[in-house]
Amino acid sequence: MMRAAATAIQFLTRLPVPGGAATAEDFSREIRRALLLFPLVGAGIGALTALALALADLVLPFALAVILALVIEARLTGALHEDALADLCDGLGGGRTPEDVLRILKDSRIGAFGALGLGFGVALRAGGLMAMPDPAQAMIVLVVSGALGRLLMLVVMAAVPPVPGRDGLGASVAPSASWKGVGLAALLAAPALLLGAFADARAMAVALALGGAFLLWYRALLRRRLGGSTGDAIGAAGYVGIVLATLAFAMER
């Protein structure tokens, strides 16, 4: 499990991993167990972002502290989910057929749809955090949303098979996901999820409901527009899950 934890950290962050980065062979061997730790690692990312927010709030107005904390998080994760969200928005916005969408997803350049999608996503998340009644609540939401976002990634992996015949990280990782794994991952991340329920049970229920509704819509969208899931589609789902959880707590303040 220590190797699996290192693989999960290597996948989701830019933090140095003890012993160095896993080789391709090690990665493929450990990724199934590493997936179980994604929500827990997501909660850890949220906790580090919350720490950055707490420190920034000591010297900056709360709104600026939120923005600085999100900047630090993007550096911590290598903007993994933000990049995926921008790519997916470009593909869905600019492609008419599944082939067009997949072709655009391979293009590393960002277009108008990607810029708008990413900008709106970050703005919604920042605005939701700024709407919290106090910094402590925002810190809790960062931890909870970090776990829920990565849990939604696993749910999408289990619910939507990869695009047939497509190479890439999504195609190599997604087949390792299963509904049993989703349940185990939720169990391992239970402390973070219970923290959200303790802080605001109604908001936590709303966050779960929004995540379920999004999954039903997203599953149909990916099958219709792409023919399955891709790495970008999975990564974008993680960011959407973070945003939805944040907005759920903002609505219940």
PDB file of C-alpha atoms in Angstrom:
ATOM      1  CA  MET A   1       0.000   0.000   0.000  1.00  0.00           C
ATOM      2  CA  MET A   2       2.957   2.320   0.495  1.00  0.00           C
ATOM      3  CA  ARG A   3       3.858   1.868  -3.174  1.00  0.00           C
ATOM      4  CA  ALA A   4       0.221   2.388  -4.124  1.00  0.00           C
ATOM      5  CA  ALA A   5       0.135   5.601  -2.082  1.00  0.00           C
ATOM      6  CA  ALA A   6       3.290   6.811  -3.791  1.00  0.00           C
ATOM      7  CA  THR A   7       1.729   6.037  -7.187  1.00  0.00           C
ATOM      8  CA  ALA A   8      -1.449   7.952  -6.292  1.00  0.00           C
ATOM      9  CA  ILE A   9       0.580  10.954  -5.135  1.00  0.00           C
ATOM     10  CA  GLN A  10       2.725  10.784  -8.265  1.00  0.00           C
ATOM     11  CA  PHE A  11      -0.395  10.710 -10.458  1.00  0.00           C
ATOM     12  CA  LEU A  12      -2.357  13.523  -8.768  1.00  0.00           C
ATOM     13  CA  THR A  13       0.378  15.918  -7.659  1.00  0.00           C
ATOM     14  CA  ARG A  14       3.840  17.234  -8.417  1.00  0.00           C
ATOM     15  CA  LEU A  15       5.096  16.394  -4.943  1.00  0.00           C
ATOM     16  CA  PRO A  16       8.361  14.440  -4.787  1.00  0.00           C
ATOM     17  CA  VAL A  17       7.733  10.752  -4.146  1.00  0.00           C
ATOM     18  CA  PRO A  18      10.048   8.824  -1.779  1.00  0.00           C
ATOM     19  CA  GLY A  19      12.233   6.564  -3.851  1.00  0.00           C
ATOM     20  CA  GLY A  20      11.619   8.566  -7.025  1.00  0.00           C
ATOM     21  CA  ALA A  21       8.925   8.347  -9.652  1.00  0.00           C
ATOM     22  CA  ALA A  22       7.535   4.918 -10.474  1.00  0.00           C
ATOM     23  CA  THR A  23       8.601   3.303 -13.700  1.00  0.00           C
ATOM     24  CA  ALA A  24       5.985   2.480 -16.331  1.00  0.00           C
ATOM     25  CA  GLU A  25       6.014  -1.159 -15.217  1.00  0.00           C
ATOM     26  CA  ASP A  26       5.583  -0.250 -11.541  1.00  0.00           C
ATOM     27  CA  PHE A  27       2.863   2.247 -12.390  1.00  0.00           C
ATOM     28  CA  SER A  28       0.786  -0.251 -14.357  1.00  0.00           C
ATOM     29  CA  ARG A  29       1.157  -2.791 -11.536  1.00  0.00           C
ATOM     30  CA  GLU A  30       0.226  -0.428  -8.708  1.00  0.00           C
ATOM     31  CA  ILE A  31      -2.439   1.740 -10.345  1.00  0.00           C
ATOM     32  CA  ARG A  32      -5.377  -0.504  -9.369  1.00  0.00           C
ATOM     33  CA  ARG A  33      -4.575  -0.136  -5.684  1.00  0.00           C
ATOM     34  CA  ALA A  34      -3.563   3.487  -6.180  1.00  0.00           C
ATOM     35  CA  LEU A  35      -7.038   4.346  -7.478  1.00  0.00           C
ATOM     36  CA  LEU A  36      -8.486   3.396  -4.093  1.00  0.00           C
ATOM     37  CA  LEU A  37      -6.413   6.169  -2.546  1.00  0.00           C
ATOM     38  CA  PHE A  38      -7.370   8.924  -4.998  1.00  0.00           C
ATOM     39  CA  PRO A  39     -10.110  10.467  -2.788  1.00  0.00           C
ATOM     40  CA  LEU A  40      -7.843  10.277   0.257  1.00  0.00           C
ATOM     41  CA  VAL A  41      -5.005  11.962  -1.634  1.00  0.00           C
ATOM     42  CA  GLY A  42      -7.553  14.508  -2.899  1.00  0.00           C
ATOM     43  CA  ALA A  43      -8.488  15.278   0.708  1.00  0.00           C
ATOM     44  CA  GLY A  44      -4.779  15.720   1.447  1.00  0.00           C
ATOM     45  CA  ILE A  45      -4.431  18.151  -1.449  1.00  0.00           C
ATOM     46  CA  GLY A  46      -7.426  20.029  -0.065  1.00  0.00           C
ATOM     47  CA  ALA A  47      -5.823  20.083   3.384  1.00  0.00           C
ATOM     48  CA  LEU A  48      -2.605  21.595   2.004  1.00  0.00           C
ATOM     49  CA  THR A  49      -4.656  24.171   0.100  1.00  0.00           C
ATOM     50  CA  ALA A  50      -6.581  24.909   3.291  1.00  0.00           C
ATOM     51  CA  LEU A  51      -3.288  25.456   5.123  1.00  0.00           C
ATOM     52  CA  ALA A  52      -2.214  27.884   2.401  1.00  0.00           C
ATOM     53  CA  LEU A  53      -5.552  29.681   2.774  1.00  0.00           C
ATOM     54  CA  ALA A  54      -5.175  29.940   6.536  1.00  0.00           C
ATOM     55  CA  LEU A  55      -1.678  31.411   6.251  1.00  0.00           C
ATOM     56  CA  ALA A  56      -2.639  33.805   3.462  1.00  0.00           C
ATOM     57  CA  ASP A  57      -5.686  34.959   5.427  1.00  0.00           C
ATOM     58  CA  LEU A  58      -3.364  36.211   8.156  1.00  0.00           C
ATOM     59  CA  VAL A  59      -1.945  38.928   5.914  1.00  0.00           C
ATOM     60  CA  LEU A  60      -4.430  39.335   3.043  1.00  0.00           C
ATOM     61  CA  PRO A  61      -8.129  40.068   2.646  1.00  0.00           C
ATOM     62  CA  PHE A  62     -10.104  36.827   2.491  1.00  0.00           C
ATOM     63  CA  ALA A  63     -10.914  37.098  -1.230  1.00  0.00           C
ATOM     64  CA  LEU A  64      -7.237  37.500  -2.120  1.00  0.00           C
ATOM     65  CA  ALA A  65      -6.300  34.691   0.254  1.00  0.00           C
ATOM     66  CA  VAL A  66      -8.687  32.369  -1.605  1.00  0.00           C
ATOM     67  CA  ILE A  67      -7.166  33.239  -4.970  1.00  0.00           C
ATOM     68  CA  LEU A  68      -3.624  32.767  -3.674  1.00  0.00           C
ATOM     69  CA  ALA A  69      -4.554  29.391  -2.148  1.00  0.00           C
ATOM     70  CA  LEU A  70      -5.979  28.215  -5.477  1.00  0.00           C
ATOM     71  CA  VAL A  71      -2.812  29.358  -7.243  1.00  0.00           C
ATOM     72  CA  ILE A  72      -0.744  27.293  -4.818  1.00  0.00           C
ATOM     73  CA  GLU A  73      -3.009  24.292  -5.337  1.00  0.00           C
ATOM     74  CA  ALA A  74      -2.653  24.555  -9.114  1.00  0.00           C
ATOM     75  CA  ARG A  75       1.107  24.510  -8.664  1.00  0.00           C
ATOM     76  CA  LEU A  76       0.831  21.566  -6.299  1.00  0.00           C
ATOM     77  CA  THR A  77      -1.210  19.481  -8.748  1.00  0.00           C
ATOM     78  CA  GLY A  78       0.393  20.735 -11.940  1.00  0.00           C
ATOM     79  CA  ALA A  79      -3.068  22.080 -12.884  1.00  0.00           C
ATOM     80  CA  LEU A  80      -3.969  18.497 -13.788  1.00  0.00           C
ATOM     81  CA  HIS A  81      -7.738  18.910 -13.566  1.00  0.00           C
ATOM     82  CA  GLU A  82      -7.787  22.450 -14.893  1.00  0.00           C
ATOM     83  CA  ASP A  83      -5.917  21.347 -18.017  1.00  0.00           C
ATOM     84  CA  ALA A  84      -8.332  18.444 -18.528  1.00  0.00           C
ATOM     85  CA  LEU A  85     -11.348  20.735 -18.145  1.00  0.00           C
ATOM     86  CA  ALA A  86      -9.997  23.195 -20.704  1.00  0.00           C
ATOM     87  CA  ASP A  87      -9.196  20.424 -23.198  1.00  0.00           C
ATOM     88  CA  LEU A  88     -12.621  18.823 -22.837  1.00  0.00           C
ATOM     89  CA  CYS A  89     -14.434  22.145 -23.279  1.00  0.00           C
ATOM     90  CA  ASP A  90     -12.429  22.779 -26.444  1.00  0.00           C
ATOM     91  CA  GLY A  91     -13.273  19.335 -27.770  1.00  0.00           C
ATOM     92  CA  LEU A  92     -16.972  19.461 -26.990  1.00  0.00           C
ATOM     93  CA  GLY A  93     -17.301  23.061 -28.107  1.00  0.00           C
ATOM     94  CA  GLY A  94     -15.404  22.730 -31.370  1.00  0.00           C
ATOM     95  CA  GLY A  95     -16.126  19.168 -32.480  1.00  0.00           C
ATOM     96  CA  ARG A  96     -19.268  18.066 -34.277  1.00  0.00           C
ATOM     97  CA  THR A  97     -18.547  14.342 -34.493  1.00  0.00           C
ATOM     98  CA  PRO A  98     -16.808  12.003 -32.022  1.00  0.00           C
ATOM     99  CA  GLU A  99     -13.812  11.913 -34.356  1.00  0.00           C
ATOM    100  CA  ASP A 100     -13.634  15.727 -34.349  1.00  0.00           C
ATOM    101  CA  VAL A 101     -13.863  15.877 -30.563  1.00  0.00           C
ATOM    102  CA  LEU A 102     -11.122  13.288 -30.084  1.00  0.00           C
ATOM    103  CA  ARG A 103      -8.893  15.035 -32.612  1.00  0.00           C
ATOM    104  CA  ILE A 104      -9.262  18.349 -30.785  1.00  0.00           C
ATOM    105  CA  LEU A 105      -8.559  16.692 -27.450  1.00  0.00           C
ATOM    106  CA  LYS A 106      -5.126  15.678 -28.756  1.00  0.00           C
ATOM    107  CA  ASP A 107      -4.281  19.317 -29.522  1.00  0.00           C
ATOM    108  CA  SER A 108      -2.366  20.830 -26.599  1.00  0.00           C
ATOM    109  CA  ARG A 109      -3.326  24.366 -27.584  1.00  0.00           C
ATOM    110  CA  ILE A 110      -6.197  26.040 -25.725  1.00  0.00           C
ATOM    111  CA  GLY A 111      -9.042  27.612 -27.668  1.00  0.00           C
ATOM    112  CA  ALA A 112     -11.918  29.947 -26.857  1.00  0.00           C
ATOM    113  CA  PHE A 113     -14.171  27.207 -25.456  1.00  0.00           C
ATOM    114  CA  GLY A 114     -11.368  25.877 -23.292  1.00  0.00           C
ATOM    115  CA  ALA A 115     -10.461  29.328 -21.963  1.00  0.00           C
ATOM    116  CA  LEU A 116     -14.084  30.120 -21.169  1.00  0.00           C
ATOM    117  CA  GLY A 117     -14.762  26.752 -19.561  1.00  0.00           C
ATOM    118  CA  LEU A 118     -11.656  26.940 -17.396  1.00  0.00           C
ATOM    119  CA  GLY A 119     -12.287  30.580 -16.493  1.00  0.00           C
ATOM    120  CA  PHE A 120     -15.891  29.940 -15.480  1.00  0.00           C
ATOM    121  CA  GLY A 121     -14.905  26.814 -13.523  1.00  0.00           C
ATOM    122  CA  VAL A 122     -12.207  28.579 -11.501  1.00  0.00           C
ATOM    123  CA  ALA A 123     -14.467  31.593 -10.976  1.00  0.00           C
ATOM    124  CA  LEU A 124     -17.303  29.443  -9.658  1.00  0.00           C
ATOM    125  CA  ARG A 125     -14.988  27.654  -7.285  1.00  0.00           C
ATOM    126  CA  ALA A 126     -13.326  30.839  -6.044  1.00  0.00           C
ATOM    127  CA  GLY A 127     -16.676  32.582  -5.698  1.00  0.00           C
ATOM    128  CA  GLY A 128     -18.094  29.647  -3.762  1.00  0.00           C
ATOM    129  CA  LEU A 129     -15.179  29.728  -1.314  1.00  0.00           C
ATOM    130  CA  MET A 130     -15.468  33.480  -0.926  1.00  0.00           C
ATOM    131  CA  ALA A 131     -19.159  33.050  -0.108  1.00  0.00           C
ATOM    132  CA  MET A 132     -18.370  30.930   2.954  1.00  0.00           C
ATOM    133  CA  PRO A 133     -19.257  32.566   6.268  1.00  0.00           C
ATOM    134  CA  ASP A 134     -15.703  32.293   7.590  1.00  0.00           C
ATOM    135  CA  PRO A 135     -12.267  30.958   6.613  1.00  0.00           C
ATOM    136  CA  ALA A 136     -12.709  27.846   8.773  1.00  0.00           C
ATOM    137  CA  GLN A 137     -15.722  26.749   6.729  1.00  0.00           C
ATOM    138  CA  ALA A 138     -13.825  27.382   3.500  1.00  0.00           C
ATOM    139  CA  MET A 139     -10.948  25.239   4.784  1.00  0.00           C
ATOM    140  CA  ILE A 140     -13.328  22.374   5.551  1.00  0.00           C
ATOM    141  CA  VAL A 141     -14.876  22.668   2.091  1.00  0.00           C
ATOM    142  CA  LEU A 142     -11.451  22.477   0.456  1.00  0.00           C
ATOM    143  CA  VAL A 143     -10.794  19.132   2.156  1.00  0.00           C
ATOM    144  CA  VAL A 144     -14.267  17.720   1.495  1.00  0.00           C
ATOM    145  CA  SER A 145     -14.450  18.869  -2.130  1.00  0.00           C
ATOM    146  CA  GLY A 146     -10.945  17.528  -2.766  1.00  0.00           C
ATOM    147  CA  ALA A 147     -12.100  14.068  -1.725  1.00  0.00           C
ATOM    148  CA  LEU A 148     -15.460  14.226  -3.531  1.00  0.00           C
ATOM    149  CA  GLY A 149     -13.898  15.430  -6.776  1.00  0.00           C
ATOM    150  CA  ARG A 150     -11.465  12.512  -6.963  1.00  0.00           C
ATOM    151  CA  LEU A 151     -14.208  10.083  -5.922  1.00  0.00           C
ATOM    152  CA  LEU A 152     -16.300  11.324  -8.847  1.00  0.00           C
ATOM    153  CA  MET A 153     -13.345  10.560 -11.129  1.00  0.00           C
ATOM    154  CA  LEU A 154     -13.451   6.936 -10.008  1.00  0.00           C
ATOM    155  CA  VAL A 155     -17.214   6.779 -10.505  1.00  0.00           C
ATOM    156  CA  VAL A 156     -16.823   8.052 -14.080  1.00  0.00           C
ATOM    157  CA  MET A 157     -14.085   5.477 -14.728  1.00  0.00           C
ATOM    158  CA  ALA A 158     -16.376   2.701 -13.502  1.00  0.00           C
ATOM    159  CA  ALA A 159     -19.488   3.983 -15.287  1.00  0.00           C
ATOM    160  CA  VAL A 160     -18.066   4.917 -18.688  1.00  0.00           C
ATOM    161  CA  PRO A 161     -15.736   2.533 -20.566  1.00  0.00           C
ATOM    162  CA  PRO A 162     -12.760   4.114 -22.380  1.00  0.00           C
ATOM    163  CA  VAL A 163     -13.073   5.076 -26.037  1.00  0.00           C
ATOM    164  CA  PRO A 164     -12.317   1.875 -27.983  1.00  0.00           C
ATOM    165  CA  GLY A 165      -8.936   1.738 -29.673  1.00  0.00           C
ATOM    166  CA  ARG A 166      -7.654   4.942 -28.124  1.00  0.00           C
ATOM    167  CA  ASP A 167      -4.256   5.090 -26.444  1.00  0.00           C
ATOM    168  CA  GLY A 168      -3.372   7.370 -23.601  1.00  0.00           C
ATOM    169  CA  LEU A 169      -3.342   7.588 -19.833  1.00  0.00           C
ATOM    170  CA  GLY A 170      -7.118   7.381 -19.534  1.00  0.00           C
ATOM    171  CA  ALA A 171      -7.267   4.173 -21.541  1.00  0.00           C
ATOM    172  CA  SER A 172      -4.526   2.584 -19.428  1.00  0.00           C
ATOM    173  CA  VAL A 173      -5.909   3.675 -16.040  1.00  0.00           C
ATOM    174  CA  ALA A 174      -9.716   3.582 -16.404  1.00  0.00           C
ATOM    175  CA  PRO A 175     -10.033  -0.211 -16.926  1.00  0.00           C
ATOM    176  CA  SER A 176      -8.558  -0.675 -13.435  1.00  0.00           C
ATOM    177  CA  ALA A 177     -11.590   1.014 -11.847  1.00  0.00           C
ATOM    178  CA  SER A 178     -14.582  -0.955 -10.572  1.00  0.00           C
ATOM    179  CA  TRP A 179     -17.673  -0.329  -8.483  1.00  0.00           C
ATOM    180  CA  LYS A 180     -16.140  -2.359  -5.677  1.00  0.00           C
ATOM    181  CA  GLY A 181     -13.112  -0.102  -5.872  1.00  0.00           C
ATOM    182  CA  VAL A 182     -15.333   2.983  -5.721  1.00  0.00           C
ATOM    183  CA  GLY A 183     -16.877   1.659  -2.504  1.00  0.00           C
ATOM    184  CA  LEU A 184     -13.488   0.922  -0.960  1.00  0.00           C
ATOM    185  CA  ALA A 185     -12.182   4.333  -1.989  1.00  0.00           C
ATOM    186  CA  ALA A 186     -15.191   6.007  -0.339  1.00  0.00           C
ATOM    187  CA  LEU A 187     -14.563   3.958   2.799  1.00  0.00           C
ATOM    188  CA  LEU A 188     -10.911   5.000   2.941  1.00  0.00           C
ATOM    189  CA  ALA A 189     -11.929   8.644   2.452  1.00  0.00           C
ATOM    190  CA  ALA A 190     -14.686   8.372   5.084  1.00  0.00           C
ATOM    191  CA  PRO A 191     -12.972  10.777   7.543  1.00  0.00           C
ATOM    192  CA  ALA A 192     -13.069  13.581   4.966  1.00  0.00           C
ATOM    193  CA  LEU A 193     -16.643  12.774   3.961  1.00  0.00           C
ATOM    194  CA  LEU A 194     -17.770  12.610   7.596  1.00  0.00           C
ATOM    195  CA  LEU A 195     -16.089  15.962   8.175  1.00  0.00           C
ATOM    196  CA  GLY A 196     -18.372  17.456   5.528  1.00  0.00           C
ATOM    197  CA  ALA A 197     -21.446  15.818   7.048  1.00  0.00           C
ATOM    198  CA  PHE A 198     -20.476  17.079  10.504  1.00  0.00           C
ATOM    199  CA  ALA A 199     -19.875  20.617   9.237  1.00  0.00           C
ATOM    200  CA  ASP A 200     -23.177  20.774   7.312  1.00  0.00           C
ATOM    201  CA  ALA A 201     -25.165  17.587   6.763  1.00  0.00           C
ATOM    202  CA  ARG A 202     -27.640  19.250   4.407  1.00  0.00           C
ATOM    203  CA  ALA A 203     -24.897  20.728   2.229  1.00  0.00           C
ATOM    204  CA  MET A 204     -23.172  17.357   2.108  1.00  0.00           C
ATOM    205  CA  ALA A 205     -26.402  15.716   0.956  1.00  0.00           C
ATOM    206  CA  VAL A 206     -26.818  18.393  -1.716  1.00  0.00           C
ATOM    207  CA  ALA A 207     -23.230  17.845  -2.876  1.00  0.00           C
ATOM    208  CA  LEU A 208     -23.823  14.108  -3.254  1.00  0.00           C
ATOM    209  CA  ALA A 209     -27.109  14.713  -5.071  1.00  0.00           C
ATOM    210  CA  LEU A 210     -25.472  17.162  -7.467  1.00  0.00           C
ATOM    211  CA  GLY A 211     -22.679  14.681  -8.110  1.00  0.00           C
ATOM    212  CA  GLY A 212     -25.195  11.927  -8.885  1.00  0.00           C
ATOM    213  CA  ALA A 213     -27.204  14.135 -11.231  1.00  0.00           C
ATOM    214  CA  PHE A 214     -24.030  15.233 -12.991  1.00  0.00           C
ATOM    215  CA  LEU A 215     -22.927  11.624 -13.428  1.00  0.00           C
ATOM    216  CA  LEU A 216     -26.183  10.640 -15.146  1.00  0.00           C
ATOM    217  CA  TRP A 217     -25.905  13.591 -17.549  1.00  0.00           C
ATOM    218  CA  TYR A 218     -22.147  13.225 -18.075  1.00  0.00           C
ATOM    219  CA  ARG A 219     -22.317   9.493 -18.787  1.00  0.00           C
ATOM    220  CA  ALA A 220     -24.826  10.063 -21.570  1.00  0.00           C
ATOM    221  CA  LEU A 221     -22.827  13.013 -22.909  1.00  0.00           C
ATOM    222  CA  LEU A 222     -19.544  11.099 -23.109  1.00  0.00           C
ATOM    223  CA  ARG A 223     -21.133   8.121 -24.815  1.00  0.00           C
ATOM    224  CA  ARG A 224     -22.871  10.334 -27.358  1.00  0.00           C
ATOM    225  CA  ARG A 225     -20.142  12.858 -28.076  1.00  0.00           C
ATOM    226  CA  LEU A 226     -16.940  10.814 -27.580  1.00  0.00           C
ATOM    227  CA  GLY A 227     -18.012   7.186 -27.639  1.00  0.00           C
ATOM    228  CA  GLY A 228     -16.603   6.634 -24.140  1.00  0.00           C
ATOM    229  CA  SER A 229     -14.268   8.190 -21.609  1.00  0.00           C
ATOM    230  CA  THR A 230     -10.779   9.642 -22.017  1.00  0.00           C
ATOM    231  CA  GLY A 231      -8.154  10.917 -19.619  1.00  0.00           C
ATOM    232  CA  ASP A 232      -9.347  14.494 -20.172  1.00  0.00           C
ATOM    233  CA  ALA A 233     -12.979  13.502 -19.560  1.00  0.00           C
ATOM    234  CA  ILE A 234     -12.023  11.793 -16.298  1.00  0.00           C
ATOM    235  CA  GLY A 235      -9.827  14.668 -15.131  1.00  0.00           C
ATOM    236  CA  ALA A 236     -12.499  17.234 -15.985  1.00  0.00           C
ATOM    237  CA  ALA A 237     -15.043  15.266 -13.949  1.00  0.00           C
ATOM    238  CA  GLY A 238     -12.740  15.635 -10.949  1.00  0.00           C
ATOM    239  CA  TYR A 239     -12.745  19.418 -11.242  1.00  0.00           C
ATOM    240  CA  VAL A 240     -16.498  19.562 -11.800  1.00  0.00           C
ATOM    241  CA  GLY A 241     -16.963  17.473  -8.657  1.00  0.00           C
ATOM    242  CA  ILE A 242     -14.831  19.928  -6.695  1.00  0.00           C
ATOM    243  CA  VAL A 243     -16.854  22.872  -8.002  1.00  0.00           C
ATOM    244  CA  LEU A 244     -20.229  21.224  -7.335  1.00  0.00           C
ATOM    245  CA  ALA A 245     -19.274  20.350  -3.771  1.00  0.00           C
ATOM    246  CA  THR A 246     -18.051  23.896  -3.175  1.00  0.00           C
ATOM    247  CA  LEU A 247     -21.261  25.409  -4.532  1.00  0.00           C
ATOM    248  CA  ALA A 248     -23.371  23.011  -2.445  1.00  0.00           C
ATOM    249  CA  PHE A 249     -21.774  24.309   0.745  1.00  0.00           C
ATOM    250  CA  ALA A 250     -21.949  27.903  -0.479  1.00  0.00           C
ATOM    251  CA  MET A 251     -25.696  27.585  -1.062  1.00  0.00           C
ATOM    252  CA  GLU A 252     -26.222  26.278   2.455  1.00  0.00           C
ATOM    253  CA  ARG A 253     -24.221  28.948   4.291  1.00  0.00           C
TER     254      ARG A 253
END
